[in-house]
Amino acid sequence: PPQPQPQPSGSAGLQIKALQWNPHWECFVQSPSGCGAPAAAELDRLLTSENLDFANLVMFQRQGYSPPAPWAWLQNQGQCSLDTAGLFYDSSKWTPHGGAMVRGCMEAPEFGNARPDRAFVVQGFRSRQRPGFTVTVAGCHFPHPHRGSSVPLQNAIAHFGNRKVLVIADTNLRTVEMSSAAIMCMVAPDSCGDVISTASSNTCCLAGGFMYDFDRVIANFGSGMQTKFLQVPSWAIGAFHKGVIGTFEA
């Protein structure tokens, strides 16, 4: 009888690799040449050498920055006061799907806050490598506990569909305060039965001696999440966070 033919590499699965990093505003405002310039160079290196699919950069405020090709950047700047979130994607692997991005703030006067703050960007994507595969990706900067509301983020995710959701975030929540599964249930309540996440490690912050495990990559699909934490460079200042990369099989 004819023997089964080997399948092309990657046909049975799709690997997704995502970066979460918050260099913090001091890097760009207080030391634009000493910290901001090397932070931009480090982001270029990560985007071109780590084989990433997506990246969420919080408070990345390098004026005039453009990512290297084939990367594209969906920005939330100016909508949430001084806070920013930027969702990067490799356009050779992914194309936007389901309409234009949705941006918003998780703190706002209607939630009892003094001003808009805590930015997010949500976009649906279709894979160029696996036809028909779509995912909703949220790049977020969550409020601290008992501030703001996750409802705007939940609505944005629902707009694109919550069957496959990837949350890349500075959560401002310790794991003991809220697990990654609970965060997914907060933003995608109908699709949080099987959640995977990067490992817990104290990524925040340089100025406080890295006491908080805020930064995470969370998905409600896939398996085999692997975690890589980036080293703290010598030029880091202020409340700089360690970057975290999550890699998993979709």
Coordinates of C-alpha atoms in Angstrom, one line a residue:
P1 CA 0.0 0.0 0.0
P2 CA 1.2 3.6 -0.6
Q3 CA 3.0 5.1 2.3
P4 CA 1.8 8.4 4.0
Q5 CA 3.7 11.3 2.7
P6 CA 5.5 13.6 5.2
Q7 CA 3.6 16.9 5.8
P8 CA 5.3 20.2 5.1
S9 CA 6.8 21.8 8.2
G10 CA 4.3 23.9 10.1
S11 CA 1.2 22.5 8.2
A12 CA -0.2 20.9 11.4
G13 CA 0.3 23.9 13.6
L14 CA 1.1 27.6 13.8
Q15 CA 3.6 29.0 16.2
I16 CA 2.9 32.5 17.6
K17 CA 5.5 34.5 19.4
A18 CA 4.6 37.8 21.2
L19 CA 6.6 40.4 23.1
Q20 CA 5.3 42.6 26.0
W21 CA 7.6 45.5 27.0
N22 CA 7.1 48.7 28.9
P23 CA 10.4 50.8 28.9
H24 CA 8.4 53.5 30.7
W25 CA 8.1 57.2 29.9
E26 CA 11.2 58.3 31.9
C27 CA 13.4 56.5 29.3
F28 CA 12.1 58.9 26.5
V29 CA 11.4 62.1 28.4
Q30 CA 14.2 62.3 31.0
S31 CA 16.9 60.7 28.9
P32 CA 16.0 60.7 25.2
S33 CA 19.6 60.1 24.1
G34 CA 20.9 58.0 27.0
C35 CA 17.9 55.7 27.2
G36 CA 15.3 56.5 24.5
A37 CA 17.8 56.0 21.6
P38 CA 19.1 52.7 22.8
A39 CA 15.6 51.5 23.6
A40 CA 14.5 52.2 20.0
A41 CA 17.6 50.4 18.8
E42 CA 16.8 47.4 21.1
L43 CA 13.2 47.3 19.7
D44 CA 14.6 47.2 16.2
R45 CA 16.8 44.3 17.2
L46 CA 14.0 42.4 18.8
L47 CA 11.7 42.9 15.8
T48 CA 14.3 41.8 13.3
S49 CA 16.0 38.9 15.2
E50 CA 13.5 37.2 17.5
N51 CA 11.1 36.0 14.8
L52 CA 8.2 37.7 16.6
D53 CA 4.6 37.8 15.3
F54 CA 3.3 40.6 17.6
A55 CA 4.6 43.1 20.2
N56 CA 2.9 45.4 22.6
L57 CA 5.0 48.5 23.6
V58 CA 3.6 50.5 26.5
M59 CA 4.8 54.1 27.1
F60 CA 7.2 53.8 24.1
Q61 CA 7.4 57.5 23.3
R62 CA 10.3 57.8 20.9
Q63 CA 9.5 60.7 18.7
G64 CA 9.7 59.9 15.0
Y65 CA 10.1 56.2 15.4
S66 CA 9.2 53.9 12.6
P67 CA 9.5 50.1 12.8
P68 CA 11.7 48.2 10.4
A69 CA 10.0 46.5 7.4
P70 CA 7.9 44.4 7.3
W71 CA 6.7 45.5 10.7
A72 CA 3.6 47.8 11.1
W73 CA 2.5 49.7 14.1
L74 CA -1.0 50.4 15.4
Q75 CA -0.8 53.3 17.9
N76 CA -2.9 54.7 20.7
Q77 CA -1.2 58.0 21.4
G78 CA -2.9 61.1 22.6
Q79 CA -6.3 59.5 23.3
C80 CA -5.5 58.5 26.9
S81 CA -3.7 61.6 28.2
L82 CA 0.0 60.9 28.3
D83 CA -0.3 57.1 28.3
T84 CA 0.4 55.1 25.1
A85 CA 0.1 51.6 23.8
G86 CA 1.5 50.4 20.5
L87 CA 0.6 47.1 18.8
F88 CA 3.2 46.0 16.4
Y89 CA 2.7 43.1 13.9
D90 CA 4.8 41.4 11.2
S91 CA 2.9 42.2 8.0
S92 CA 4.7 39.4 6.2
K93 CA 2.9 36.9 8.5
W94 CA -0.4 38.7 9.4
T95 CA -2.9 41.1 7.8
P96 CA -5.5 43.1 9.6
H97 CA -8.9 41.5 9.5
G98 CA -12.4 42.5 10.6
G99 CA -12.2 46.2 10.1
A100 CA -10.1 49.1 11.5
M101 CA -8.4 48.8 14.9
V102 CA -10.3 49.9 18.0
R103 CA -8.5 52.1 20.5
G104 CA -9.6 53.2 23.9
C105 CA -8.9 53.9 27.6
M106 CA -9.6 51.8 30.6
E107 CA -9.6 54.9 32.9
A108 CA -12.0 57.8 32.1
P109 CA -14.2 60.3 33.9
E110 CA -17.3 58.1 33.4
F111 CA -15.5 55.4 35.5
G112 CA -14.7 57.9 38.3
N113 CA -11.2 58.8 37.1
A114 CA -10.0 62.4 36.8
R115 CA -8.9 61.9 33.1
P116 CA -8.6 59.3 30.4
D117 CA -5.7 57.0 31.0
R118 CA -4.5 53.4 30.5
A119 CA -4.5 52.8 26.8
F120 CA -5.3 49.7 24.7
V121 CA -5.3 48.8 21.0
V122 CA -7.3 45.8 19.6
Q123 CA -7.2 44.4 16.1
G124 CA -8.3 41.3 14.3
F125 CA -5.7 39.5 12.2
R126 CA -5.7 36.8 9.5
S127 CA -2.7 34.6 9.1
R128 CA -0.8 34.6 5.8
Q129 CA 0.8 31.3 6.7
R130 CA -2.4 29.4 7.6
P131 CA -5.3 30.4 5.4
G132 CA -8.5 30.9 7.4
F133 CA -6.8 31.3 10.8
T134 CA -7.9 34.5 12.5
V135 CA -7.0 35.9 16.0
T136 CA -8.0 39.0 18.0
V137 CA -4.9 40.7 19.5
A138 CA -5.1 43.2 22.3
G139 CA -2.1 45.3 23.4
C140 CA -3.0 46.8 26.7
H141 CA -1.9 48.9 29.7
F142 CA -4.3 48.0 32.5
P143 CA -5.2 50.3 35.4
H144 CA -3.9 49.6 38.9
P145 CA -6.4 47.6 41.1
H146 CA -9.8 49.3 41.8
R147 CA -9.4 51.9 39.2
G148 CA -11.1 52.3 35.8
S149 CA -13.0 49.6 33.9
S150 CA -12.2 46.7 31.6
V151 CA -15.6 47.2 29.8
P152 CA -14.2 49.2 26.9
L153 CA -11.5 46.6 26.3
Q154 CA -14.1 43.8 26.6
N155 CA -16.3 45.5 24.0
A156 CA -13.4 46.0 21.6
I157 CA -12.4 42.4 21.8
A158 CA -16.0 41.3 21.2
H159 CA -16.2 43.5 18.1
F160 CA -13.5 41.4 16.4
G161 CA -14.5 38.1 18.0
N162 CA -13.4 36.4 21.2
R163 CA -13.0 32.7 20.1
K164 CA -9.2 33.2 19.8
V165 CA -7.8 36.1 21.8
L166 CA -4.2 37.0 22.5
V167 CA -3.7 39.6 25.3
I168 CA -0.3 41.2 25.5
A169 CA -0.2 43.5 28.5
D170 CA 1.3 45.3 31.3
T171 CA -1.5 44.2 33.6
N172 CA -0.6 46.3 36.7
L173 CA -1.9 43.3 38.6
R174 CA 0.1 40.7 40.5
T175 CA -0.7 37.1 39.8
V176 CA -1.8 36.7 43.5
E177 CA -4.3 39.5 42.9
M178 CA -5.6 38.2 39.6
S179 CA -4.5 35.1 37.6
S180 CA -4.1 35.2 33.9
A181 CA -7.2 33.0 33.5
A182 CA -9.2 35.6 35.5
I183 CA -7.8 38.4 33.4
M184 CA -9.0 36.6 30.2
C185 CA -12.4 36.0 31.8
M186 CA -12.6 39.7 32.6
V187 CA -12.0 40.7 28.9
A188 CA -13.4 37.7 27.0
P189 CA -16.0 36.2 29.5
D190 CA -17.5 33.8 26.9
S191 CA -14.2 32.3 25.9
C192 CA -12.0 31.8 28.9
G193 CA -12.2 28.1 29.7
D194 CA -8.8 27.1 28.5
V195 CA -6.2 29.8 29.1
I196 CA -2.4 29.7 28.7
S197 CA 0.0 32.3 29.9
T198 CA 3.7 33.2 30.3
A199 CA 5.3 32.3 33.5
S200 CA 5.2 34.6 36.5
S201 CA 8.3 36.7 37.2
N202 CA 8.9 40.2 38.7
T203 CA 9.2 42.4 35.6
C204 CA 8.3 45.7 37.3
C205 CA 10.1 47.9 38.0
L206 CA 13.7 48.9 37.9
A207 CA 13.2 51.9 40.3
G208 CA 11.4 49.7 42.9
G209 CA 13.7 46.7 42.7
F210 CA 11.5 44.5 40.5
M211 CA 8.8 43.4 43.0
Y212 CA 5.8 42.9 40.8
D213 CA 4.9 40.3 38.1
F214 CA 2.8 42.6 36.0
D215 CA 3.8 41.8 32.4
R216 CA 2.2 38.9 30.6
V217 CA 1.3 37.2 27.3
I218 CA -2.1 35.4 27.7
A219 CA -4.1 33.4 25.2
N220 CA -7.4 31.5 25.3
F221 CA -6.2 29.0 22.7
G222 CA -3.2 27.0 21.8
S223 CA -0.7 25.1 24.0
G224 CA 2.9 24.8 25.2
M225 CA 3.5 28.4 26.2
Q226 CA 7.2 29.1 26.6
T227 CA 8.6 32.2 28.4
K228 CA 11.7 34.3 27.9
F229 CA 12.5 37.3 30.1
L230 CA 14.8 39.9 28.6
Q231 CA 17.8 41.2 30.6
V232 CA 17.8 44.7 32.0
P233 CA 20.2 46.9 30.0
S234 CA 22.8 49.2 31.6
W235 CA 21.1 52.3 30.1
A236 CA 17.6 51.6 31.7
I237 CA 16.3 54.2 34.1
G238 CA 13.1 54.9 36.1
A239 CA 10.3 52.5 36.3
F240 CA 11.7 50.4 33.4
H241 CA 10.1 47.0 33.0
K242 CA 11.8 43.8 31.9
G243 CA 10.4 42.6 28.5
V244 CA 8.8 39.2 28.3
I245 CA 8.3 37.0 25.2
G246 CA 5.7 34.3 25.0
T247 CA 5.9 31.5 22.4
F248 CA 3.2 28.9 21.9
E249 CA 1.6 26.6 19.4
A250 CA -1.7 27.7 18.0

